[in-house]
Tab-separated table of N, CA, C and O in Angstrom:
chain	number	residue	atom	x	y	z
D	8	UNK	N	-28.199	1.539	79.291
D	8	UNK	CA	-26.901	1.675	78.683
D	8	UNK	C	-26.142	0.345	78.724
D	8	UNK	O	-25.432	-0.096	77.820
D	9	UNK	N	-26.422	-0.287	80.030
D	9	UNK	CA	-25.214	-1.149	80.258
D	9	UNK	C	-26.202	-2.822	78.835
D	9	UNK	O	-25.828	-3.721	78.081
D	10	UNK	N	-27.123	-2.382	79.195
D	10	UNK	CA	-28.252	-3.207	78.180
D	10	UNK	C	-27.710	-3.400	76.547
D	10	UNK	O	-27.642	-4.386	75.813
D	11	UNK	N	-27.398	-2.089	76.386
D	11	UNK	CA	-27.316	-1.847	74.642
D	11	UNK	C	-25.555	-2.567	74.532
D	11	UNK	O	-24.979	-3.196	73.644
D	12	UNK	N	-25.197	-2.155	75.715
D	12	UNK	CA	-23.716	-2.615	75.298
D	12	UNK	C	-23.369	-4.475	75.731
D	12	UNK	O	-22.298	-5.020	75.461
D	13	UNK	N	-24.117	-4.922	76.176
D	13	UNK	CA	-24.245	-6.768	76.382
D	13	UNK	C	-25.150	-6.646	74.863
D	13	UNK	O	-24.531	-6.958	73.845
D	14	UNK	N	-25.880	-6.419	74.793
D	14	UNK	CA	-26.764	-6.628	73.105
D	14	UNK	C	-25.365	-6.597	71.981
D	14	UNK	O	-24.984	-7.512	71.252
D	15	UNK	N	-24.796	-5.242	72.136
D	15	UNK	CA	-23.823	-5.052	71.103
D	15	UNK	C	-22.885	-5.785	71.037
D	15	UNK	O	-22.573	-6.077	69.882
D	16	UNK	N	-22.157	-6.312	71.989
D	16	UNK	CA	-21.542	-7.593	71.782
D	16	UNK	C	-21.864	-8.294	71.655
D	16	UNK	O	-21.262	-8.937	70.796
D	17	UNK	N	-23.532	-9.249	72.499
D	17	UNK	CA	-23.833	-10.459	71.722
D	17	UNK	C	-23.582	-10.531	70.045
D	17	UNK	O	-22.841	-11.174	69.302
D	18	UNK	N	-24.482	-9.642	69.904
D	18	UNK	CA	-24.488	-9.237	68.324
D	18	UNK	C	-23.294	-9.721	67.283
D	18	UNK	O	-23.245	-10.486	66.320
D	19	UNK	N	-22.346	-8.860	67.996
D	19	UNK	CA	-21.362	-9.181	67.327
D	19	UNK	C	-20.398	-10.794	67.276
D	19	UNK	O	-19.831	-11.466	66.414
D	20	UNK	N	-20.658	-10.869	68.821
D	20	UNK	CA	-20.571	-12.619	68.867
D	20	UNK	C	-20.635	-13.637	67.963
D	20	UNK	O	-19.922	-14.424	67.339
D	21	UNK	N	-22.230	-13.184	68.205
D	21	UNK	CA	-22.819	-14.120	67.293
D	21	UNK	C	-22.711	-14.515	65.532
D	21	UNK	O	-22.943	-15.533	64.881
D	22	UNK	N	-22.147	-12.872	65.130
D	22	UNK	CA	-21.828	-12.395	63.914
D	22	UNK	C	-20.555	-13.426	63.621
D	22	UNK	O	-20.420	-14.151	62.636
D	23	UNK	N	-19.792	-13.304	64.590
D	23	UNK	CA	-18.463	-13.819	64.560
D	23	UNK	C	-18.604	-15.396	64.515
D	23	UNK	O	-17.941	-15.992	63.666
D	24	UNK	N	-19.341	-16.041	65.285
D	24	UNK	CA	-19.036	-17.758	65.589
D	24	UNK	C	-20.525	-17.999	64.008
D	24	UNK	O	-20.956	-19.149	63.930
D	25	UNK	N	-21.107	-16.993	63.004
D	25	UNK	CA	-22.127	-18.258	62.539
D	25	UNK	C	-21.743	-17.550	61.170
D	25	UNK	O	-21.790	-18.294	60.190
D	26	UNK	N	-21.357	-16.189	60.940
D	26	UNK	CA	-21.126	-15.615	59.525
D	26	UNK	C	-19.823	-16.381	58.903
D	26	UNK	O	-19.044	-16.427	59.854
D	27	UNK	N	-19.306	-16.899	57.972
D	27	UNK	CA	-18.631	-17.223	57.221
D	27	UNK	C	-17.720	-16.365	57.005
D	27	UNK	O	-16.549	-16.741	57.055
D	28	UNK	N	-18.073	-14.838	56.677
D	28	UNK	CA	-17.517	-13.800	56.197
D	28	UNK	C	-16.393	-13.396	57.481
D	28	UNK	O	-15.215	-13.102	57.277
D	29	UNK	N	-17.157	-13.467	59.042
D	29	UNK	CA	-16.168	-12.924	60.184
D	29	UNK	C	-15.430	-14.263	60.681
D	29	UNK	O	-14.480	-14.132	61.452
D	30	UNK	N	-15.860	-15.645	60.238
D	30	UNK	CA	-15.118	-16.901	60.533
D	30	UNK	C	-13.592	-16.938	59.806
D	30	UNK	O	-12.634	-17.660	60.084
D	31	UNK	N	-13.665	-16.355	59.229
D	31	UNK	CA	-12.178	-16.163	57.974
D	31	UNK	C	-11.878	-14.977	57.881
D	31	UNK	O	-12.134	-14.597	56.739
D	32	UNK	N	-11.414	-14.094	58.570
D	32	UNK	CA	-11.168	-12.524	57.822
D	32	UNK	C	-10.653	-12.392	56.482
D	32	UNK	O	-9.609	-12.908	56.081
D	33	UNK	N	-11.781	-11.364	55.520
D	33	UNK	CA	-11.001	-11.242	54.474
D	33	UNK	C	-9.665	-10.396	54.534
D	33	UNK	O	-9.211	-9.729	55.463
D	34	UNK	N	-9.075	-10.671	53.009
D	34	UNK	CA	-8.067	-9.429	52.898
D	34	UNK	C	-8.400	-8.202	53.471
D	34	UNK	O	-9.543	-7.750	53.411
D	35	UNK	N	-7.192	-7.464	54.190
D	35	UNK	CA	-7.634	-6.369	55.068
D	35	UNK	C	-7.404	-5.042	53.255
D	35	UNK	O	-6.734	-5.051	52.222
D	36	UNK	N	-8.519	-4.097	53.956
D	36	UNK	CA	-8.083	-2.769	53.133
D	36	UNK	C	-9.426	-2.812	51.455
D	36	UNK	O	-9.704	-2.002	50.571
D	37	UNK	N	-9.955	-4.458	51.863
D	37	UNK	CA	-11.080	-4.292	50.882
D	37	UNK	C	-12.249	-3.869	51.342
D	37	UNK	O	-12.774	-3.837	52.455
D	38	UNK	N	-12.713	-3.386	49.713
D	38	UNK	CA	-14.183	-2.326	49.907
D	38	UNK	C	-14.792	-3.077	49.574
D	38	UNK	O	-15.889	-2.550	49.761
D	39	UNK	N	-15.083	-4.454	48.989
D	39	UNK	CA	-15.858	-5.166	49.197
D	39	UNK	C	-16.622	-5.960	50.432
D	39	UNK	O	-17.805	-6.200	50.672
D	40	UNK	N	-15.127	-6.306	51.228
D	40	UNK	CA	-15.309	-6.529	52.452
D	40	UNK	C	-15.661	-5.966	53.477
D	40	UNK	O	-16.137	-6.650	54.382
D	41	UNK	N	-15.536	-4.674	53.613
D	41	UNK	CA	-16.301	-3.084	53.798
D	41	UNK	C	-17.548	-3.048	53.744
D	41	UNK	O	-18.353	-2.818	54.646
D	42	UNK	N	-17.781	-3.374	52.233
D	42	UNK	CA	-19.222	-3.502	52.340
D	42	UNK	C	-20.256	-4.100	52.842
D	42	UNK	O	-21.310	-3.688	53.325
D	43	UNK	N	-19.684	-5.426	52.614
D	43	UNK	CA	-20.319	-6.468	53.392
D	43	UNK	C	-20.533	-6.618	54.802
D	43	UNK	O	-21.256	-7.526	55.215
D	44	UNK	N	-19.902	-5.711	55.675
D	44	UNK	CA	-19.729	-5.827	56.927
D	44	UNK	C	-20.705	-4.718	56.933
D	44	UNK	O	-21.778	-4.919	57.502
D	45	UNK	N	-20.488	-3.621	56.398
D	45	UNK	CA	-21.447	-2.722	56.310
D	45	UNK	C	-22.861	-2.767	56.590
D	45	UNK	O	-23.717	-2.417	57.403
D	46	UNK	N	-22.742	-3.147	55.912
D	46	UNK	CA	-24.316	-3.571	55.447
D	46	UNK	C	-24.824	-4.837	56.624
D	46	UNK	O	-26.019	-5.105	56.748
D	47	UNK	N	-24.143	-5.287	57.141
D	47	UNK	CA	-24.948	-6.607	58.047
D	47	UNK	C	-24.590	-6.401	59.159
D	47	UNK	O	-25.093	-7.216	59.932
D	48	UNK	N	-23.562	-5.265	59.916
D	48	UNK	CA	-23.567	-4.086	61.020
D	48	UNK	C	-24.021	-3.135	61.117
D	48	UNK	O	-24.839	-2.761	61.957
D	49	UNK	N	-23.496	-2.502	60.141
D	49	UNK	CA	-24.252	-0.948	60.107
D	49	UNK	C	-25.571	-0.738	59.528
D	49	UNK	O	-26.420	-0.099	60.151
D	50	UNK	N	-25.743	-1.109	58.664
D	50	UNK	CA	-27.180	-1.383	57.816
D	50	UNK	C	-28.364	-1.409	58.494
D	50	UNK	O	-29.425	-1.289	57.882
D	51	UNK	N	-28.322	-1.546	59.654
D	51	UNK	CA	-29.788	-1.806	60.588
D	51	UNK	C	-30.074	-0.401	61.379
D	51	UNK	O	-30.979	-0.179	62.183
D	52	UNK	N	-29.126	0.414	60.961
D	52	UNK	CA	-29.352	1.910	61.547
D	52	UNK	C	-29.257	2.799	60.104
D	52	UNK	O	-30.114	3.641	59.836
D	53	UNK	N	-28.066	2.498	59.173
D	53	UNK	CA	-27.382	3.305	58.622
D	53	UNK	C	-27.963	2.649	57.018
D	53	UNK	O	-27.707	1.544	56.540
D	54	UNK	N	-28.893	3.867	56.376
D	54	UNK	CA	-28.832	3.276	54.854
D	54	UNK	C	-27.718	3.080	54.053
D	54	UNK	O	-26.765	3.845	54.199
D	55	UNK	N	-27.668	2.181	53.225
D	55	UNK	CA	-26.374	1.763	52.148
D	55	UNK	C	-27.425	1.849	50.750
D	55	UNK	O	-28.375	1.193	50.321
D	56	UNK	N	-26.742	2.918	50.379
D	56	UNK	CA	-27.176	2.621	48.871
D	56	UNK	C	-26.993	1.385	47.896
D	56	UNK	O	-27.643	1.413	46.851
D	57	UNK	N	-26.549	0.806	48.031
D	57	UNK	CA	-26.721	-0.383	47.567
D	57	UNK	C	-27.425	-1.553	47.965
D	57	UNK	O	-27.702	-2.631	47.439
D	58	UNK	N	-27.649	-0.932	49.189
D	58	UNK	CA	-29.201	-2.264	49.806
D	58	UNK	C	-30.920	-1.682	49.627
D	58	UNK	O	-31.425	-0.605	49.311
D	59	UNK	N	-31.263	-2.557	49.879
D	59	UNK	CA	-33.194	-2.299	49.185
D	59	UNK	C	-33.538	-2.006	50.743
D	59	UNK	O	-34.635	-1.524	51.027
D	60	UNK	N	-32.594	-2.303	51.737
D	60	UNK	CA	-33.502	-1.671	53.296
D	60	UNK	C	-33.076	-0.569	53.395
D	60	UNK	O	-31.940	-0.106	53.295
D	61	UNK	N	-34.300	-0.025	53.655
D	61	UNK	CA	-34.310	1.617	53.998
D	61	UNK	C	-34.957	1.779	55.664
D	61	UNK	O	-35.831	1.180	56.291
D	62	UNK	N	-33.804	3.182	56.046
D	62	UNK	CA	-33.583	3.082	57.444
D	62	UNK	C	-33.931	4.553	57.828
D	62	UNK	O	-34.081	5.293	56.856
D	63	UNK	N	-34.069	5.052	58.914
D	63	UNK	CA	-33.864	7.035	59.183
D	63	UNK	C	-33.411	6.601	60.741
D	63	UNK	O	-33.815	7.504	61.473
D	64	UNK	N	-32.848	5.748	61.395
D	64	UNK	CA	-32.081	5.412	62.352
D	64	UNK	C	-30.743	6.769	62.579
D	64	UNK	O	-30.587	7.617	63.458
D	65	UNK	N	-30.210	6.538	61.720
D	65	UNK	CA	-29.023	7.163	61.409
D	65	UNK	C	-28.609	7.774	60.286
D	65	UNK	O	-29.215	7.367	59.295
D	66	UNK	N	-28.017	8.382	60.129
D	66	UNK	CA	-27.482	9.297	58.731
D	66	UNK	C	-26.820	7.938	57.544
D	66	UNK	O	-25.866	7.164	57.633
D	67	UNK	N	-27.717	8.130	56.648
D	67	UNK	CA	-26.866	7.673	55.436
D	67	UNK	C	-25.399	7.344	55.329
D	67	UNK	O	-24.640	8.269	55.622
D	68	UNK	N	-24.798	6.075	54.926
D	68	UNK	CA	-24.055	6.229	54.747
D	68	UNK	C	-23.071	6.840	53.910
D	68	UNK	O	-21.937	7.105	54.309
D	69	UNK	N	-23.532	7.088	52.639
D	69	UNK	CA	-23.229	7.900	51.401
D	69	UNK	C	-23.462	9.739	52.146
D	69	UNK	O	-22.987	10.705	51.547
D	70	UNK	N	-23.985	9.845	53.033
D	70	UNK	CA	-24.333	11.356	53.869
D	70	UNK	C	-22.509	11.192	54.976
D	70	UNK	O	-21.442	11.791	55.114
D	71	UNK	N	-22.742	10.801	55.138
D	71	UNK	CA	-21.391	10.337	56.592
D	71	UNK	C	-20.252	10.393	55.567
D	71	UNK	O	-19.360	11.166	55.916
D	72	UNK	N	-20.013	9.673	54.199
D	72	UNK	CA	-18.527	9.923	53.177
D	72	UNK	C	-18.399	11.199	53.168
D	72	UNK	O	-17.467	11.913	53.538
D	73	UNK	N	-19.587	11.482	52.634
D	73	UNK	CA	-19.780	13.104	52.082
D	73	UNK	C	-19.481	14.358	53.079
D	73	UNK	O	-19.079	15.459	52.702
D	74	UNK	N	-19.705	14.046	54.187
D	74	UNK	CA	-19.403	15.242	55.233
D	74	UNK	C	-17.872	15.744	54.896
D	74	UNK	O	-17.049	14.975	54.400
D	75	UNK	N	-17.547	17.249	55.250
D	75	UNK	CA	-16.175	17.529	55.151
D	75	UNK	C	-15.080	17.500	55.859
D	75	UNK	O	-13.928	17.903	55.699
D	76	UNK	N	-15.924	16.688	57.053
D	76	UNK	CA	-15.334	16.066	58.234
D	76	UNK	C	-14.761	14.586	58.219
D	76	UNK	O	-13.972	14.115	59.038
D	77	UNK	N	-15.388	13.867	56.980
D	77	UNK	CA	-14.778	12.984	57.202
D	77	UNK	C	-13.710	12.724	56.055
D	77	UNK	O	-13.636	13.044	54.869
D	78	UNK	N	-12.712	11.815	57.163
D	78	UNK	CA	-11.541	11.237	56.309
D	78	UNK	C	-11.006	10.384	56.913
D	78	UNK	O	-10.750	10.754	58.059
D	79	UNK	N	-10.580	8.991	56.610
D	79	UNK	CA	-10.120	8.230	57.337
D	79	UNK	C	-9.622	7.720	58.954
D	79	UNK	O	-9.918	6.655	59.496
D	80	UNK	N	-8.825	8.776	59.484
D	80	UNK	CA	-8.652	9.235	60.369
D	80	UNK	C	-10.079	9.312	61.412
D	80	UNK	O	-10.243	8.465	62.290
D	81	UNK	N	-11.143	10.527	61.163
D	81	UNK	CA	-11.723	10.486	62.009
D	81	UNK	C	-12.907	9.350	61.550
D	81	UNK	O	-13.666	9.171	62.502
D	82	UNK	N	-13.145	8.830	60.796
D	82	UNK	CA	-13.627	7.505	61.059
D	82	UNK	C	-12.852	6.674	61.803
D	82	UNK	O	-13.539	6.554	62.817
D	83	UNK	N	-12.172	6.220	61.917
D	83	UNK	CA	-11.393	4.949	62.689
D	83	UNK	C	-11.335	5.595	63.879
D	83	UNK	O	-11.322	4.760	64.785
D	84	UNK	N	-11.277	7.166	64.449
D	84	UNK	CA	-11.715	7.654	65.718
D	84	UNK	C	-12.952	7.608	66.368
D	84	UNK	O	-12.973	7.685	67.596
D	85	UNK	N	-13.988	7.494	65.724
D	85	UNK	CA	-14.963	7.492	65.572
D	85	UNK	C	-15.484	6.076	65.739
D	85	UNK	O	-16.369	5.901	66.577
D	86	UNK	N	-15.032	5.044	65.032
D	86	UNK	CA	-16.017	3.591	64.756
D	86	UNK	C	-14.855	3.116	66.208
D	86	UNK	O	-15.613	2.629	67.046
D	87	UNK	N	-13.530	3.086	66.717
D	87	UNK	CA	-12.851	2.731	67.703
D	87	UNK	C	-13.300	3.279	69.123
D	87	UNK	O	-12.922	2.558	70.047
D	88	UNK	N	-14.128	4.558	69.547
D	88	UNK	CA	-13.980	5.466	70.318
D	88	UNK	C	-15.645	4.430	71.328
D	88	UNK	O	-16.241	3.662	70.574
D	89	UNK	N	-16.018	4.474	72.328
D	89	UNK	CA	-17.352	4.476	72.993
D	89	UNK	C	-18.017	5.512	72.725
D	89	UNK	O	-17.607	6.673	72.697
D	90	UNK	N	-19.519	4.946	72.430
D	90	UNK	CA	-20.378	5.730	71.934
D	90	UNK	C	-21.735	6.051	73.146
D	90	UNK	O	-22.453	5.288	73.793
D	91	UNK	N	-21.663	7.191	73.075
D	91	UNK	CA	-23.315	7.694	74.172
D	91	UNK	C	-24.239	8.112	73.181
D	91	UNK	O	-24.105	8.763	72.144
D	92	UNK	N	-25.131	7.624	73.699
D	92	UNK	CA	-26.067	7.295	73.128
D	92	UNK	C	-27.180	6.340	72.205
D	92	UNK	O	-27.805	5.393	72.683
D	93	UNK	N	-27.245	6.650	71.267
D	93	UNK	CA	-28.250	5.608	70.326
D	93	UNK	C	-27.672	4.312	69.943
D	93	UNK	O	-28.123	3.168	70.007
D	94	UNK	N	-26.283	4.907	69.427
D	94	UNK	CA	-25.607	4.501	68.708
D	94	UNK	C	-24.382	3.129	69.449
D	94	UNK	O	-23.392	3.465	70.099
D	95	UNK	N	-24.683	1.868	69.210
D	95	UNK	CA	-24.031	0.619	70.289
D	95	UNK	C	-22.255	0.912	69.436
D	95	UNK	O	-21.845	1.493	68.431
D	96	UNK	N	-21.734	0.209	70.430
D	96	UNK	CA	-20.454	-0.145	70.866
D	96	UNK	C	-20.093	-1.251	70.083
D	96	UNK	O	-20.311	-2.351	70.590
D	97	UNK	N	-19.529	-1.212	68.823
D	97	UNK	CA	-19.162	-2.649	68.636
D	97	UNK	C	-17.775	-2.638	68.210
D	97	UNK	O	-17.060	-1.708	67.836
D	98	UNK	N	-17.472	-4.343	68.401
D	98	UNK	CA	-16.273	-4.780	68.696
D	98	UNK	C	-15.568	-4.933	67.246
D	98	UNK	O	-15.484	-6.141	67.020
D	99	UNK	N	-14.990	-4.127	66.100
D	99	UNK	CA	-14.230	-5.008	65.170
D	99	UNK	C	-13.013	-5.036	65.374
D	99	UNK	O	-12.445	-4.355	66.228
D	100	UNK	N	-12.426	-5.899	64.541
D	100	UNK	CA	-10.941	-5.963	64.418
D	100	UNK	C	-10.364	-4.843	63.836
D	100	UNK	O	-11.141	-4.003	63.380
D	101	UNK	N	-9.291	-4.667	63.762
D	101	UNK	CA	-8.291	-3.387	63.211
D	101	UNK	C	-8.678	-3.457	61.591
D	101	UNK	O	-9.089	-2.450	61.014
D	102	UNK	N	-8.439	-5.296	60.609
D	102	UNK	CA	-8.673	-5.450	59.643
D	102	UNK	C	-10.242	-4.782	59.181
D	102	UNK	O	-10.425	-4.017	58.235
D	103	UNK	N	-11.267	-5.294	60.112
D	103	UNK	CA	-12.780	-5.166	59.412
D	103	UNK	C	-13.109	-3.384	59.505
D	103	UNK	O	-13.927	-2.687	58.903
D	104	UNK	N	-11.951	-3.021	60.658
D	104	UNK	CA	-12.269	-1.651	61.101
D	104	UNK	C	-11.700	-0.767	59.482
D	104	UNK	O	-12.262	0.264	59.112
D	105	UNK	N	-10.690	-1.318	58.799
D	105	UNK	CA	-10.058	-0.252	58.062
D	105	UNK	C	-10.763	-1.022	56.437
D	105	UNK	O	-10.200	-0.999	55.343
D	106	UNK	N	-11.980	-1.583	56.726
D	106	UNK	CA	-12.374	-2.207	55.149
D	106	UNK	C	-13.672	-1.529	55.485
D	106	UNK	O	-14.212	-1.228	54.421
D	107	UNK	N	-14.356	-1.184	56.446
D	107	UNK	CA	-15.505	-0.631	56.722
D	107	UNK	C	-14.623	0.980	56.199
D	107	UNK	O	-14.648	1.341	55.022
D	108	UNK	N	-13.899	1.784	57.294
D	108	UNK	CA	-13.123	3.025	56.501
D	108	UNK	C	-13.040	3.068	55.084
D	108	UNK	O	-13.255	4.157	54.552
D	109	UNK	N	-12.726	1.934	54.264
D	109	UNK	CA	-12.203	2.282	53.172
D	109	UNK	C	-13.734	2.215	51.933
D	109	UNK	O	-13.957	2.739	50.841
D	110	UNK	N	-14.418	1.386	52.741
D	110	UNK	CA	-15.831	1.264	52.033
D	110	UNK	C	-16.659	2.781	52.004
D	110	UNK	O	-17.160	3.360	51.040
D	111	UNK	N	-16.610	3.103	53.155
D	111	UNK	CA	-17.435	4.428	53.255
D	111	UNK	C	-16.822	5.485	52.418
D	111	UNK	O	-17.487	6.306	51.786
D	112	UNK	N	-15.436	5.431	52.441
D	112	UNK	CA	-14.675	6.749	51.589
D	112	UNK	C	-15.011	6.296	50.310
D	112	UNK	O	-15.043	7.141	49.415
D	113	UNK	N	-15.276	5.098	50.039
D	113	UNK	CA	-15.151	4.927	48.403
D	113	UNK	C	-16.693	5.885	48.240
D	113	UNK	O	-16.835	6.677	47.308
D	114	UNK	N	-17.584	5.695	49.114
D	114	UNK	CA	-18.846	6.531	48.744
D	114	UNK	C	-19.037	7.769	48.763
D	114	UNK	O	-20.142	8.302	48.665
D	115	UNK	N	-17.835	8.414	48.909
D	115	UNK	CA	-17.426	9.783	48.318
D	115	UNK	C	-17.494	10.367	47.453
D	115	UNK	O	-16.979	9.666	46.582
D	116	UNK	N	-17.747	11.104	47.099
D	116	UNK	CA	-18.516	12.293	45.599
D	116	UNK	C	-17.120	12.636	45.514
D	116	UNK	O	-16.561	12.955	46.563
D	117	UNK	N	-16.416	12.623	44.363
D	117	UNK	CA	-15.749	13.361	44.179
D	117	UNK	C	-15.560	15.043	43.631
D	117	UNK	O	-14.440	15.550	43.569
Protein backbone atom coordinates (compact mmCIF):
# COMPACT_ATOMS: atom_id res chain seq x y z
CA UNK A 1 0.00 0.00 0.00
CA UNK A 2 2.41 2.38 1.35
CA UNK A 3 4.42 1.27 -2.19
CA UNK A 4 1.53 2.27 -4.62
CA UNK A 5 1.16 5.54 -2.83
CA UNK A 6 5.29 6.78 -3.11
CA UNK A 7 4.78 5.36 -6.97
CA UNK A 8 1.60 7.60 -7.20
CA UNK A 9 3.21 10.57 -6.35
CA UNK A 10 6.43 9.98 -8.01
CA UNK A 11 4.28 9.67 -10.97
CA UNK A 12 2.73 12.54 -10.62
CA UNK A 13 5.96 14.46 -9.81
CA UNK A 14 7.41 13.63 -12.45
CA UNK A 15 4.27 14.47 -14.63
CA UNK A 16 4.52 17.85 -13.11
CA UNK A 17 8.47 18.96 -13.40
CA UNK A 18 8.79 17.31 -17.43
CA UNK A 19 5.01 17.64 -19.06
CA UNK A 20 4.57 21.07 -20.53
CA UNK A 21 0.87 20.65 -20.15
CA UNK A 22 1.22 20.43 -15.87
CA UNK A 23 4.35 23.10 -16.14
CA UNK A 24 1.66 25.87 -17.08
CA UNK A 25 -1.84 25.05 -15.92
CA UNK A 26 -4.30 25.39 -18.50
CA UNK A 27 -7.51 27.41 -18.30
CA UNK A 28 -9.40 25.82 -15.45
CA UNK A 29 -13.05 24.21 -16.44
CA UNK A 30 -11.58 22.92 -19.98
CA UNK A 31 -12.52 19.60 -21.56
CA UNK A 32 -9.80 19.68 -23.55
CA UNK A 33 -7.56 20.01 -20.79
CA UNK A 34 -9.59 17.22 -19.13
CA UNK A 35 -8.76 15.29 -21.66
CA UNK A 36 -5.45 15.50 -21.90
CA UNK A 37 -4.80 14.85 -18.37
CA UNK A 38 -7.06 12.08 -18.81
CA UNK A 39 -5.66 10.25 -20.91
CA UNK A 40 -1.84 10.51 -19.60
CA UNK A 41 -3.29 9.79 -15.80
CA UNK A 42 -6.06 7.95 -16.09
CA UNK A 43 -5.55 6.22 -19.37
CA UNK A 44 -3.17 3.53 -18.04
CA UNK A 45 -6.09 1.93 -16.09
CA UNK A 46 -9.13 3.65 -17.57
CA UNK A 47 -10.08 3.33 -21.48
CA UNK A 48 -10.74 6.78 -23.30
CA UNK A 49 -12.48 6.49 -26.30
CA UNK A 50 -10.61 8.60 -28.03
CA UNK A 51 -7.25 6.84 -27.48
CA UNK A 52 -6.04 3.62 -29.60
CA UNK A 53 -4.84 2.07 -25.91
CA UNK A 54 -7.06 -0.33 -24.79
CA UNK A 55 -7.20 -1.23 -21.08
CA UNK A 56 -9.75 -3.75 -18.66
CA UNK A 57 -7.77 -2.23 -15.56
CA UNK A 58 -10.71 -0.23 -14.77
CA UNK A 59 -14.13 0.72 -16.01
CA UNK A 60 -14.27 2.80 -19.10
CA UNK A 61 -14.33 6.03 -18.98
CA UNK A 62 -17.36 6.75 -21.21
CA UNK A 63 -18.91 3.59 -18.59
CA UNK A 64 -18.03 5.92 -15.28
CA UNK A 65 -20.05 9.36 -17.30
CA UNK A 66 -22.72 7.07 -17.96
CA UNK A 67 -23.42 5.62 -14.49
CA UNK A 68 -26.54 7.31 -12.73
CA UNK A 69 -24.39 7.97 -10.04
CA UNK A 70 -22.39 10.14 -11.50
CA UNK A 71 -22.41 13.93 -11.47
CA UNK A 72 -19.97 16.30 -10.76
CA UNK A 73 -20.15 16.34 -7.25
CA UNK A 74 -19.46 12.75 -6.68
CA UNK A 75 -16.64 12.77 -9.00
CA UNK A 76 -14.62 15.47 -7.33
CA UNK A 77 -15.60 13.20 -4.09
CA UNK A 78 -14.36 10.55 -5.53
CA UNK A 79 -11.01 11.69 -7.63
CA UNK A 80 -10.25 14.07 -4.00
CA UNK A 81 -11.12 11.20 -1.44
CA UNK A 82 -8.03 8.16 -0.63
CA UNK A 83 -8.43 5.25 -2.43
CA UNK A 84 -8.16 1.30 -1.10
CA UNK A 85 -7.25 -0.60 -3.20
CA UNK A 86 -6.15 -0.99 -6.95
CA UNK A 87 -6.79 2.17 -7.64
CA UNK A 88 -3.45 4.95 -6.59
CA UNK A 89 -3.85 8.21 -4.88
CA UNK A 90 -3.07 11.02 -6.98
CA UNK A 91 -2.27 14.46 -6.33
CA UNK A 92 -4.20 17.15 -8.72
CA UNK A 93 -4.87 20.57 -8.34
CA UNK A 94 -8.47 21.90 -7.74
CA UNK A 95 -8.00 23.41 -11.57
CA UNK A 96 -6.86 19.84 -13.30
CA UNK A 97 -9.35 18.21 -10.72
CA UNK A 98 -12.53 20.17 -12.21
CA UNK A 99 -11.20 19.82 -16.18
CA UNK A 100 -10.79 16.04 -15.61
CA UNK A 101 -14.82 16.40 -13.97
CA UNK A 102 -15.84 18.33 -16.75
CA UNK A 103 -14.13 16.00 -19.42
CA UNK A 104 -15.75 12.86 -18.17
CA UNK A 105 -19.36 14.51 -18.00
CA UNK A 106 -18.91 15.73 -21.46
CA UNK A 107 -18.81 11.75 -22.20
CA UNK A 108 -22.24 11.53 -21.21
CA UNK A 109 -25.05 10.08 -23.42
CA UNK A 110 -27.50 12.27 -23.34
Amino acid sequence: MRLTIVLSVTVVATLAISDPMFAQPPESGSISSGHQIAITICGNCHEDPTSPRKTTVGPKLVDLANRPSTTAQSLKEFICSRHKGRMPNFLLSRAHTNDVIGYILSLKRN
